[in-house]
C-alpha positions as a Markdown table, in Angstrom:
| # | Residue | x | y | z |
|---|---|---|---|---|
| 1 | Unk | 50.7 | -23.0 | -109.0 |
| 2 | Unk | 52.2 | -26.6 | -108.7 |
| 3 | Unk | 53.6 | -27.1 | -105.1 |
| 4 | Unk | 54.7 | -29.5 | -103.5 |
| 5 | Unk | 53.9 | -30.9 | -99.6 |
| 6 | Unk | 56.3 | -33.0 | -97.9 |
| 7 | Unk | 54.3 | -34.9 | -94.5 |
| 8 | Unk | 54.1 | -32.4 | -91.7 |
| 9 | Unk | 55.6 | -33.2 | -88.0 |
| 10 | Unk | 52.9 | -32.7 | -85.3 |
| 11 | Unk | 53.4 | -32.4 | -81.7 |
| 12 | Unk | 51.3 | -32.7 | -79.5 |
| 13 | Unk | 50.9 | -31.2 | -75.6 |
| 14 | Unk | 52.5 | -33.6 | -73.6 |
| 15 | Unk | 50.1 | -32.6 | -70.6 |
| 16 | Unk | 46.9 | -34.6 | -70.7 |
| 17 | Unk | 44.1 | -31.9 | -69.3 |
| 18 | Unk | 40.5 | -34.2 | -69.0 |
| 19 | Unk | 37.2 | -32.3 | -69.7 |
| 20 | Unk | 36.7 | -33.6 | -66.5 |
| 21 | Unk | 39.6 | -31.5 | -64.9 |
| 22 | Unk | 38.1 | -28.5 | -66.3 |
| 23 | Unk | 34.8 | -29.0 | -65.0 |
| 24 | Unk | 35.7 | -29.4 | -61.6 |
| 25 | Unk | 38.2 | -26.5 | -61.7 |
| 26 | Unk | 35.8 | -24.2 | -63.4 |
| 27 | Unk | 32.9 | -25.2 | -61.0 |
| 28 | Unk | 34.7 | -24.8 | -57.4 |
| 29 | Unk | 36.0 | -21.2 | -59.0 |
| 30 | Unk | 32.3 | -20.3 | -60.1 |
| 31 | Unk | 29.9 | -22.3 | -58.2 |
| 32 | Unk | 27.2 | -19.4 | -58.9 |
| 33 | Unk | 27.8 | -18.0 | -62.6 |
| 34 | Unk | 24.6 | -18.5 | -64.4 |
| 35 | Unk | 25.8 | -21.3 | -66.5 |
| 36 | Unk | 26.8 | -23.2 | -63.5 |
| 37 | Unk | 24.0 | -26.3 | -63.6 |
| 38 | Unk | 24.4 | -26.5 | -66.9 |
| 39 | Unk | 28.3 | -27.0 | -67.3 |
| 40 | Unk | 28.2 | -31.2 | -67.6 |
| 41 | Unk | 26.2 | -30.5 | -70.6 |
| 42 | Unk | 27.7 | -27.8 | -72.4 |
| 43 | Unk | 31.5 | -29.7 | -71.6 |
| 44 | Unk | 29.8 | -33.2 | -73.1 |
| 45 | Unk | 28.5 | -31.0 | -76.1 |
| 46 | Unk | 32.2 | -30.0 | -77.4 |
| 47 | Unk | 33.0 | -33.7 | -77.6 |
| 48 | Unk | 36.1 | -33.3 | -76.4 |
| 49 | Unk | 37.9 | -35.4 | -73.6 |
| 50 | Unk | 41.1 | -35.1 | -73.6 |
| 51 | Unk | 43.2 | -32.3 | -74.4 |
| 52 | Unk | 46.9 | -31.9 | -74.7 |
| 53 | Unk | 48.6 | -28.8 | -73.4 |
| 54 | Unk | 52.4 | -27.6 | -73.2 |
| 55 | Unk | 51.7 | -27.2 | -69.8 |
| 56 | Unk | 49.7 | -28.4 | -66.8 |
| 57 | Unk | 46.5 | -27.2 | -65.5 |
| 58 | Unk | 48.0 | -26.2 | -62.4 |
| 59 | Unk | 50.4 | -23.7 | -64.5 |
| 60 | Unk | 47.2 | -22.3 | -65.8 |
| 61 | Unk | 45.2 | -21.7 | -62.4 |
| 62 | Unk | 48.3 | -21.0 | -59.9 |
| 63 | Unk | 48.1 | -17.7 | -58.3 |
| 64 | Unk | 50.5 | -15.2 | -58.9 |
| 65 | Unk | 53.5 | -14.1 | -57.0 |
| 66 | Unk | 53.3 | -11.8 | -53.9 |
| 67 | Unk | 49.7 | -10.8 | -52.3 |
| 68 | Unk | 46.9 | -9.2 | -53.7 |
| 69 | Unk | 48.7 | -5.9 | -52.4 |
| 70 | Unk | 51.1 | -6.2 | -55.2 |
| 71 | Unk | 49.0 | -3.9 | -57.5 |
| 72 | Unk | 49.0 | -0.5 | -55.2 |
| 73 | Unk | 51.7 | -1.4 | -52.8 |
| 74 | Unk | 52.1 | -1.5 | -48.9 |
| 75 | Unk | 52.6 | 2.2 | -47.9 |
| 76 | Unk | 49.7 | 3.3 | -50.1 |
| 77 | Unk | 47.1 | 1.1 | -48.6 |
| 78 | Unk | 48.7 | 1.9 | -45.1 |
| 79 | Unk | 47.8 | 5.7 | -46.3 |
| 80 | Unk | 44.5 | 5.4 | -47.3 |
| 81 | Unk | 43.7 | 3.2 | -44.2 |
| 82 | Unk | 45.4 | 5.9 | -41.7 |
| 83 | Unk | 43.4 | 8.4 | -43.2 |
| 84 | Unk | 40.4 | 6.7 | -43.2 |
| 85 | Unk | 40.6 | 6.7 | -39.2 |
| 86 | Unk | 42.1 | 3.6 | -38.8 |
| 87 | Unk | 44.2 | 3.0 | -35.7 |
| 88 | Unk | 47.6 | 1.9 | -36.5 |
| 89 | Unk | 46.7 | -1.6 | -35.1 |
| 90 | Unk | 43.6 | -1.9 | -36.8 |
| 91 | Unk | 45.8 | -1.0 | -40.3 |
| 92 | Unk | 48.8 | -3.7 | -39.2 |
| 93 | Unk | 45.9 | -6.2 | -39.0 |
| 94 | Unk | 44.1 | -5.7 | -42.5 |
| 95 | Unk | 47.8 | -5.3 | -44.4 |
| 96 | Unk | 48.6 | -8.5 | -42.8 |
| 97 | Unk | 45.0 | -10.4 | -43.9 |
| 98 | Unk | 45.2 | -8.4 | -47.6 |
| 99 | Unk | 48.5 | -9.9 | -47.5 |
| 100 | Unk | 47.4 | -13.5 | -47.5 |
| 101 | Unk | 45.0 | -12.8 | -50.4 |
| 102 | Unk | 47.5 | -14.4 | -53.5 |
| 103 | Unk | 47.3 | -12.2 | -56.5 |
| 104 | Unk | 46.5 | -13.7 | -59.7 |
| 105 | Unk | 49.4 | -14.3 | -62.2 |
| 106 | Unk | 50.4 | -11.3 | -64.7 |
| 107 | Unk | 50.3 | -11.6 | -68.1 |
| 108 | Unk | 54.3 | -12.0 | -67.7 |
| 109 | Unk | 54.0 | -14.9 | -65.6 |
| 110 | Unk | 51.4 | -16.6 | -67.7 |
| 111 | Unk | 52.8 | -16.0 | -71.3 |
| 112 | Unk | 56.9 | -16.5 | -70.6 |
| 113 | Unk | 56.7 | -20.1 | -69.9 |
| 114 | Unk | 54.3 | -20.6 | -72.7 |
| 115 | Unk | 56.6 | -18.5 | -75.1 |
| 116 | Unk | 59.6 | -21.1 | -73.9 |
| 117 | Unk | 57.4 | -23.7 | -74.8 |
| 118 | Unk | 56.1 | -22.6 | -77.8 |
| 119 | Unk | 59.8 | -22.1 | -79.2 |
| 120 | Unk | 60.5 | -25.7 | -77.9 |
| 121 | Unk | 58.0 | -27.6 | -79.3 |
| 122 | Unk | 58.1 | -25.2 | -83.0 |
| 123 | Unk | 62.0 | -26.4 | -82.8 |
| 124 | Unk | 60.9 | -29.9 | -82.4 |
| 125 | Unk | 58.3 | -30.0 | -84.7 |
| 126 | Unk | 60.8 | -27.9 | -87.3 |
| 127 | Unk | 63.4 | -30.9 | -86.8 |
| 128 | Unk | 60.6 | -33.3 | -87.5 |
| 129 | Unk | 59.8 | -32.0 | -90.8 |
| 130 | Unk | 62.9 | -31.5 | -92.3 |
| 131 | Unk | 64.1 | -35.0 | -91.4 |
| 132 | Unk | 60.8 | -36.6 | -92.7 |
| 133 | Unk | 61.5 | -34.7 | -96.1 |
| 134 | Unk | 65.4 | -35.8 | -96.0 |
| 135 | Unk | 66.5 | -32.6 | -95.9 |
| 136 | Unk | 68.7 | -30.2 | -93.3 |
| 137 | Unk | 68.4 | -26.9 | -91.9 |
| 138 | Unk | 71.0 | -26.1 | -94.2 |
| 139 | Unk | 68.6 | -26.5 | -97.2 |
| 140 | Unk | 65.8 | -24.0 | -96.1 |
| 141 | Unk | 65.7 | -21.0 | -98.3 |
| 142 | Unk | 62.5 | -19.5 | -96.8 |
| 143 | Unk | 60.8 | -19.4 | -93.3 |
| 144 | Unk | 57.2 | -18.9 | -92.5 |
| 145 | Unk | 56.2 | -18.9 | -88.8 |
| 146 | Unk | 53.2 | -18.2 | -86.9 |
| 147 | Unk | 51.9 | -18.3 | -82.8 |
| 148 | Unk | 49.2 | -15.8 | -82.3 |
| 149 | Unk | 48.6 | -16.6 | -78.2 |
| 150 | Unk | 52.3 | -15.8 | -77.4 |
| 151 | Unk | 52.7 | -11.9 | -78.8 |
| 152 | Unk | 56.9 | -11.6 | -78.9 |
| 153 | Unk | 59.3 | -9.3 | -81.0 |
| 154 | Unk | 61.6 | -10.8 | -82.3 |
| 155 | Unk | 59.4 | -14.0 | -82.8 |
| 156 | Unk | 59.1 | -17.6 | -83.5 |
| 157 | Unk | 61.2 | -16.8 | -86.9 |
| 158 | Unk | 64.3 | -15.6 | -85.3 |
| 159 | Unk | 64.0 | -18.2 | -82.6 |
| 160 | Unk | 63.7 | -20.7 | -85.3 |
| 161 | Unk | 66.6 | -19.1 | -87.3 |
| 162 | Unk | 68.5 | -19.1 | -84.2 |
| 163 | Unk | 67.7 | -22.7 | -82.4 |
| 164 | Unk | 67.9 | -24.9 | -86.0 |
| 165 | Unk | 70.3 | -22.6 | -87.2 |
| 166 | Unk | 69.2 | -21.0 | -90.3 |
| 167 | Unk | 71.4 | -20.2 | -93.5 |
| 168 | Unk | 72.0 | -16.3 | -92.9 |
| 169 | Unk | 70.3 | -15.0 | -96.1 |
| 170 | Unk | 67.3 | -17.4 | -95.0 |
| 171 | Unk | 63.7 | -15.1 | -95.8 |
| 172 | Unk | 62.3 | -15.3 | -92.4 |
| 173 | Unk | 58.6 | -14.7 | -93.0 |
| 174 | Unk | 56.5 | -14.4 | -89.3 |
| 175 | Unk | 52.8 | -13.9 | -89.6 |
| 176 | Unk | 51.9 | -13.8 | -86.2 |
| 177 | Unk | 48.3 | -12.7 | -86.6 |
| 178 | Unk | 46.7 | -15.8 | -89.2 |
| 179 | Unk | 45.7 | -17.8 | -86.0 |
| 180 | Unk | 43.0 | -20.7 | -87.2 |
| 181 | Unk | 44.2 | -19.7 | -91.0 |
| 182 | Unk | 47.8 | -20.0 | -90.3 |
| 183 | Unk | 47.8 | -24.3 | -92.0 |
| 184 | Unk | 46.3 | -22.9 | -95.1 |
| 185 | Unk | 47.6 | -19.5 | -96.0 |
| 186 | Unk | 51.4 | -20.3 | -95.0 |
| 187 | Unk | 50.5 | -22.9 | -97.5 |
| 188 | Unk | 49.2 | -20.7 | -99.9 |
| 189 | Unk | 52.2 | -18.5 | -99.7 |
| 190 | Unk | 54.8 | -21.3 | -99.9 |
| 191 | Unk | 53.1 | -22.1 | -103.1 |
| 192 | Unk | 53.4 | -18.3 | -104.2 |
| 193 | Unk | 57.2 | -18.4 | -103.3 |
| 194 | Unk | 58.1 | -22.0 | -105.0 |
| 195 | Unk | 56.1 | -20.7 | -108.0 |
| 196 | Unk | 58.6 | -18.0 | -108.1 |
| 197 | Unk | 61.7 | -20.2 | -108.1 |
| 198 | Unk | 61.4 | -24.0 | -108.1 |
| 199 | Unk | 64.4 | -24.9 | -106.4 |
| 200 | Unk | 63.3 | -22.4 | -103.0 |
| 201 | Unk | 62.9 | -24.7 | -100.0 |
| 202 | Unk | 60.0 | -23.4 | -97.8 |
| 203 | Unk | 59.7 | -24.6 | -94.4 |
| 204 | Unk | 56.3 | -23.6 | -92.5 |
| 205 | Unk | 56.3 | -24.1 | -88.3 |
| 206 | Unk | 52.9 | -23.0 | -86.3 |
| 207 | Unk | 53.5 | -23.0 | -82.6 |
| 208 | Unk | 50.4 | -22.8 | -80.7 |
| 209 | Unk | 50.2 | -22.5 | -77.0 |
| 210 | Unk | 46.4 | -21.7 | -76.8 |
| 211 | Unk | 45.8 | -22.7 | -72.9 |
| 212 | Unk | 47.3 | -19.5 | -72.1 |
| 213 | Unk | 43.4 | -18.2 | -73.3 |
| 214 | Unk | 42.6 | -20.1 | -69.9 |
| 215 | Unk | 41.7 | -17.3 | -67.9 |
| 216 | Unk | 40.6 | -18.6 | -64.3 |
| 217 | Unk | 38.8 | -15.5 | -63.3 |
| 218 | Unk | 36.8 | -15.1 | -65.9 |
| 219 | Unk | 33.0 | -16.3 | -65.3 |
| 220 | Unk | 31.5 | -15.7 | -68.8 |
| 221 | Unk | 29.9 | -18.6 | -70.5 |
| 222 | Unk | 32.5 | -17.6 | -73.4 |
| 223 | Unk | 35.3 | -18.3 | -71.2 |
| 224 | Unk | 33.8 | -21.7 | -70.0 |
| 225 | Unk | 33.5 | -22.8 | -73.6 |
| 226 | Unk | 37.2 | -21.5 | -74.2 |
| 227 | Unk | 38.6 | -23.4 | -71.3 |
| 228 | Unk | 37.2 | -26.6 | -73.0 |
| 229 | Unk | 37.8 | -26.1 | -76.7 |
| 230 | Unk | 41.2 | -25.3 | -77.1 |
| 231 | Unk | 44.7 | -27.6 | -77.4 |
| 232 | Unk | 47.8 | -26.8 | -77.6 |
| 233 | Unk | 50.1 | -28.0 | -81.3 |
| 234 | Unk | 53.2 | -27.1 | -82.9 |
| 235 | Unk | 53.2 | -28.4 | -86.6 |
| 236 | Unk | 55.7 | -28.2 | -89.6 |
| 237 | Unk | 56.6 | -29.2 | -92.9 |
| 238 | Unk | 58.5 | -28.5 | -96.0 |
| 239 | Unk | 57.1 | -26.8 | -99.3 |
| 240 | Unk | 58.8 | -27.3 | -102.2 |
| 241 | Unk | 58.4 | -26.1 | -106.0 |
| 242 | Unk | 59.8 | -29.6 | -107.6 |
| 243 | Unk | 58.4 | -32.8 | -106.0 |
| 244 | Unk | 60.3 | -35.0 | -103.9 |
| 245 | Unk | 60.2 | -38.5 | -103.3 |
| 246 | Unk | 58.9 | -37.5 | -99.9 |
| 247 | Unk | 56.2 | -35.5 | -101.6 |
| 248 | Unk | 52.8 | -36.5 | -99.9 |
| 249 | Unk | 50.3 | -33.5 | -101.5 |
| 250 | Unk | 50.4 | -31.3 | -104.5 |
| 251 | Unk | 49.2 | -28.3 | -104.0 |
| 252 | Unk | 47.6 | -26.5 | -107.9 |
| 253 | Unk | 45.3 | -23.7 | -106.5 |
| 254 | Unk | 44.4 | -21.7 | -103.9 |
| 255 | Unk | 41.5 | -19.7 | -102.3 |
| 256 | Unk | 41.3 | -16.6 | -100.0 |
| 257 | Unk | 37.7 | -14.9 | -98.8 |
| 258 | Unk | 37.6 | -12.0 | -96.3 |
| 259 | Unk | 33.8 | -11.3 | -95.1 |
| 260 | Unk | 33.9 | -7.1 | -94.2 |
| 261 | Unk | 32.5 | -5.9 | -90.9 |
| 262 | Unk | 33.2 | -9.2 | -89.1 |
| 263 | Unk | 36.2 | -8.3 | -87.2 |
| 264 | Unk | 34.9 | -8.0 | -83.9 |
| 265 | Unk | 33.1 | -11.8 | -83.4 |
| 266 | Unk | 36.1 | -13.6 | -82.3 |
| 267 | Unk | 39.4 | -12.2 | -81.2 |
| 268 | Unk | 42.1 | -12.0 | -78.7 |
| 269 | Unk | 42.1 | -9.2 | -76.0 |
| 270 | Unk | 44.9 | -8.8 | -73.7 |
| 271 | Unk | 43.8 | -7.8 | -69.9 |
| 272 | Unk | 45.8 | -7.8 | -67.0 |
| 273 | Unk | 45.5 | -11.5 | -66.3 |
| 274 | Unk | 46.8 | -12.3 | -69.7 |
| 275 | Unk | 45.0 | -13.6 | -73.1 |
| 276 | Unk | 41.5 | -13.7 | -73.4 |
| 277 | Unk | 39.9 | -15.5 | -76.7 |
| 278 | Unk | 36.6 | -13.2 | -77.3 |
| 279 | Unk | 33.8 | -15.2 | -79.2 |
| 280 | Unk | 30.3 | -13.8 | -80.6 |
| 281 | Unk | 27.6 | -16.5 | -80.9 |
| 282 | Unk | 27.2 | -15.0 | -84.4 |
| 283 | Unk | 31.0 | -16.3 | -85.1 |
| 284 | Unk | 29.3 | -19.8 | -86.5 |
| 285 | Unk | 27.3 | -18.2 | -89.0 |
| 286 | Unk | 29.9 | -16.2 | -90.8 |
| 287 | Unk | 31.7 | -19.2 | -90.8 |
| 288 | Unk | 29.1 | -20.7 | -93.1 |
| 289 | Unk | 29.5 | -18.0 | -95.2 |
| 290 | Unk | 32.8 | -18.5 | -96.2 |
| 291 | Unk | 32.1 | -22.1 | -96.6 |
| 292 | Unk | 29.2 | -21.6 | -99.2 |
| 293 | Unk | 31.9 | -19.2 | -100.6 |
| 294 | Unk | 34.5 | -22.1 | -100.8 |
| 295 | Unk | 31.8 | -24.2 | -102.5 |
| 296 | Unk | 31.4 | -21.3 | -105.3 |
| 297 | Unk | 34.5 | -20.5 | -106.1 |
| 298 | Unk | 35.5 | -24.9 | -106.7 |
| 299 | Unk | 32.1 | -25.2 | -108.4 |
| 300 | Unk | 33.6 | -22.8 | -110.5 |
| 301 | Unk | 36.6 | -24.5 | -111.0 |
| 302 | Unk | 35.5 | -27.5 | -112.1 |
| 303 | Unk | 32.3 | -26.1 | -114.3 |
| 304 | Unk | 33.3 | -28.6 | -117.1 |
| 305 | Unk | 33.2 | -31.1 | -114.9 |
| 306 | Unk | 30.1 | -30.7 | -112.3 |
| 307 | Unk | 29.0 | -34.1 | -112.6 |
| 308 | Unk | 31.8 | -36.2 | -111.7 |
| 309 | Unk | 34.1 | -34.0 | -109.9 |
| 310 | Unk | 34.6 | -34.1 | -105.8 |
| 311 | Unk | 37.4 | -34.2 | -103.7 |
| 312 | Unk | 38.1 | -37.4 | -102.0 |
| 313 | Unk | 39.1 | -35.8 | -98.5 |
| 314 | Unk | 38.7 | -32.7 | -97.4 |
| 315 | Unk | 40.6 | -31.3 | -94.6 |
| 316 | Unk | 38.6 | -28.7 | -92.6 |
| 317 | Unk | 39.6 | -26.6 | -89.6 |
| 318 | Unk | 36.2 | -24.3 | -89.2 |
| 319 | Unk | 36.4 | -24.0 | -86.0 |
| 320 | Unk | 33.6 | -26.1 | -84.4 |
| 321 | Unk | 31.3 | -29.1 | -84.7 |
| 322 | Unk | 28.7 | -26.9 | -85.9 |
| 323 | Unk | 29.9 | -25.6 | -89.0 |
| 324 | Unk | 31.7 | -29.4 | -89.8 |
| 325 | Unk | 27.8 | -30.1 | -89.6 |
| 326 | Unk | 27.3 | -27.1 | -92.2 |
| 327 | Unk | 29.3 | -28.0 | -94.3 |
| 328 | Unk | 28.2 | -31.6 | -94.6 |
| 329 | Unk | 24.7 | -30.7 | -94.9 |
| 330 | Unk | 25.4 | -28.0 | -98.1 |
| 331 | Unk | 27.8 | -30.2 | -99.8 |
| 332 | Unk | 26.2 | -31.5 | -103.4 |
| 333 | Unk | 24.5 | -34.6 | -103.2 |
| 334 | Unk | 26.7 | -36.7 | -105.2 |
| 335 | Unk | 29.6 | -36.4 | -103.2 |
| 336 | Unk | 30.8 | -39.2 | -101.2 |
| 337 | Unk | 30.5 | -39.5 | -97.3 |
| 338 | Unk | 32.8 | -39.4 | -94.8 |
| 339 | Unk | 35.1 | -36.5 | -96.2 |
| 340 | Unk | 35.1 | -34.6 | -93.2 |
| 341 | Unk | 36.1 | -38.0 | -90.9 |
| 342 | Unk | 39.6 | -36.8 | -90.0 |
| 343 | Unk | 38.9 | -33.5 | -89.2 |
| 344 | Unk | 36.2 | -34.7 | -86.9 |
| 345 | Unk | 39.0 | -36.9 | -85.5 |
| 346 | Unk | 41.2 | -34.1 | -84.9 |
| 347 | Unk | 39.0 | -32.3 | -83.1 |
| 348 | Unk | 37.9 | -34.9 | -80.8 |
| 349 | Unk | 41.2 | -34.0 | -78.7 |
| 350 | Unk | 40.7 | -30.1 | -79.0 |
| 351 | Unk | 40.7 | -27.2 | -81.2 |
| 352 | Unk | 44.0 | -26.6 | -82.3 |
| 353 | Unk | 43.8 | -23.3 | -84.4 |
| 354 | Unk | 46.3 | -22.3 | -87.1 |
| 355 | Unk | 48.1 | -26.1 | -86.2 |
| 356 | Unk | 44.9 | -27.8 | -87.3 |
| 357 | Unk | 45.4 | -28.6 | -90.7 |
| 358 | Unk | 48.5 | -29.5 | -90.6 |
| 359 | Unk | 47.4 | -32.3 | -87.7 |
| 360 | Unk | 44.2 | -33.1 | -90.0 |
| 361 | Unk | 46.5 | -33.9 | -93.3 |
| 362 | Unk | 49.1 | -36.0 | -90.5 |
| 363 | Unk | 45.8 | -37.9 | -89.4 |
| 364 | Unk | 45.1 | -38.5 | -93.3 |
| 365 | Unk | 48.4 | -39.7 | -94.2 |
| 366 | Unk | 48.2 | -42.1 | -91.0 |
| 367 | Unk | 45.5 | -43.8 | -92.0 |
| 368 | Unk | 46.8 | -44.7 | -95.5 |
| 369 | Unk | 43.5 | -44.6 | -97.0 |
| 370 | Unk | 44.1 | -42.0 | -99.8 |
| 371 | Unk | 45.5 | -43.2 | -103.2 |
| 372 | Unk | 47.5 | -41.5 | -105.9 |
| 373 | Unk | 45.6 | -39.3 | -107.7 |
| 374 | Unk | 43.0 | -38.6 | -105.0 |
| 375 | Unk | 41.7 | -34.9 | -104.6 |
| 376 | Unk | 42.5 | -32.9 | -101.6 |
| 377 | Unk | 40.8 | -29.8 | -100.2 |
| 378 | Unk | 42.1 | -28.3 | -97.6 |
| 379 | Unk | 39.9 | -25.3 | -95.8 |
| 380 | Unk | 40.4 | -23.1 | -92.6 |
| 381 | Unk | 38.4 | -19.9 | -91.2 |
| 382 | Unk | 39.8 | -17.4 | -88.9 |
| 383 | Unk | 38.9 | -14.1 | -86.8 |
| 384 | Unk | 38.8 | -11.7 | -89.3 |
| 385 | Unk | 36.8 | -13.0 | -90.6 |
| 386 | Unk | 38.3 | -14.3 | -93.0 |
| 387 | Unk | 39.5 | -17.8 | -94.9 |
| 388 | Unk | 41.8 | -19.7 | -96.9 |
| 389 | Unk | 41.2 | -22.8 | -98.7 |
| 390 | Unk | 43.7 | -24.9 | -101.5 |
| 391 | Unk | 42.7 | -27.6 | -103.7 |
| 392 | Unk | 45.4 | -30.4 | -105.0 |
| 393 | Unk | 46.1 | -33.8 | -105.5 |
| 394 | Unk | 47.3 | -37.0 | -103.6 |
| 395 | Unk | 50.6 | -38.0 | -104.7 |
């Protein structure tokens, strides 16, 4: 399966959003949900403080355009209010008041300037990779895209295709839908394609704008927790089927694990307000399945060699701090320590979904600790549920 990863471009949100932000916003909005004296502790319990989104906060919480009226319209509230025995002055003076009521935003006016700046920042990040692995849009022979927050037809492909440019007889390959898995199964794929011809050029972009999951009028404990997890990435990088001198990872198997009946503990639901990321407390415990999966199937792998093999980083996007603590507490024994210390790092500044990975393995290469030679695991779980995990070598 020998492919070949090139470093990846991350970009960051350029809007800082503190925890602290969110707390206030969140508690002058819900001063009375139930989880209201408890919100200092469950934002310190996430880690995070400091987020990067593509937009501001204020983007996220502004009220909509026209008046709360907006939904049924002047002349049918006039009606109802007539015939509800309302004098006409009476019903001038509650349109006027209802009018002053701002409306929040529709899912329009959330997602369009999110989908602007997902296509900006996957453009950026696209140009990033490409010059890392010294090549030009010219030499891209397949690519795979994925934003699962802002749902658009065509998508992130053809914007891509379009903005870069693209050959013409470029595969365009959009899987809108991976989310958290999107690092590790484009990967997987891109490993498939090269496989099939050696000399394809595969560039993968993920584009996430997950703020738009901020929902303002949602008072669910859920919601809270959504507000603070999530950041907002757009990642990319170039697969290959030959190495390069650019060549940062090979890439020499790969893993895939779908748990049945899960489907419904996290996912997206679309409302009138927008994007709402759905989770079910049981979300964490699935994960762990999948990761005592993972640790079957390269215990399996390397049978011959139980004693003496581990990998020497492991780049995990789970989801959450609990299952990173799962997954160092069912590792064997004789592994080293510390595998997990860049994925912890990454998500110190936010959950960044499918882009995860991708900024994980950037952190990795930064710190110019790994070696030639050095074994690489790379993991990610999804809504699904369902995960993807690859296992290579440093170059």
């Amino acid at each position: 399966m020998a492919a070949y990863l090139c470093p990846p471009a991350v970009i960051h949100g350029e809007h800082a959003v503190k925890t602290s932000e969110i707390v206030a916003e969140v508690g002058d909005r819900h001063p009375h949900a139930t989880w209201a004296p408890r919100i200092d502790g469950i934002a310190a319990s996430t880690g995070i403080e400091t987020r990067g989104w593509m937009l501001p906060l204020e983007t996220a919480v502004a009220p909509g355009e026209g008046s709360g009226l907006r939904a049924v319209g002047i002349a049918p509230a006039q009606e109802a209010l007539t015939r509800g025995g309302f004098t006409q002055q009476d019903v001038d003076r509650v349109i006027a008041a209802l009018e002053t009521i701002p409306a929040p935003q529709t899912v329009q006016e959330r997602t369009a300037p999110a989908w602007e700046a997902v296509q900006s920042y996957g453009e950026r990040a696209a140009r990033g990779a490409l010059q890392t692995a010294g090549l030009d849009a010219a030499d891209v022979d397949c690519l795979i895209t994925s934003h699962s927050t802002t749902p658009a037809l065509p998508g992130l492909d053809m914007a891509l295709a379009n903005r870069l440019p693209l050959r013409s007889d470029v595969m365009l390959l959009p899987a809108t839908q991976w989310a958290c898995i999107a690092g590790t199964r484009s990967l997987a794929l891109a490993a498939d394609l090269v496989a099939a011809d050696p000399d394809r050029v595969v560039l993968v972009v993920i584009s996430e704008a997950l703020s738009t999951t901020y929902q303002p009028a949602d008072d669910t404990l859920e919601s809270l927790i959504v507000r603070l997890l999530f950041a907002d990435t757009a990642v990319a990088a170039v697969v290959t089927g030959r190495p390069r001198p650019e060549s940062l990872l090979r890439l020499d198997s790969a893993w895939h694990h779908t748990l049945p009946g899960t489907q419904d503990l996290h996912r997206l639901e679309t409302r009138a307000d927008g994007t709402h990321f759905v989770m079910d407390r049981r979300g964490p415990r699935a994960v762990q399945e999948t990761v005592t999966a993972m640790w079957e199937w390269l215990r399996s792998r390397y049978q011959d060699d139980p004693d003496s093999w581990h990998p020497d980083v492991l780049l995990a996007h789970p989801g959450g701090t609990k299952v990173l603590e799962y997954m160092e507490q069912t590792m064997p024994d004789a592994w080293p320590s510390g595998l997990l210390d860049h994925s912890r790092d990454s998500y110190t500044s936010g959950n960044r979904g499918g882009a995860a990975v991708f900024d994980i393995l950037r952190r990795a290469h930064d710190a110019g600790q790994q070696k030639p030679g050095d074994r690489a695991v790379l993991y990610a779980a999804a809504p699904g549920l369902t995960a993807t995990a690859l296992e290579g070598q440093w170059l």
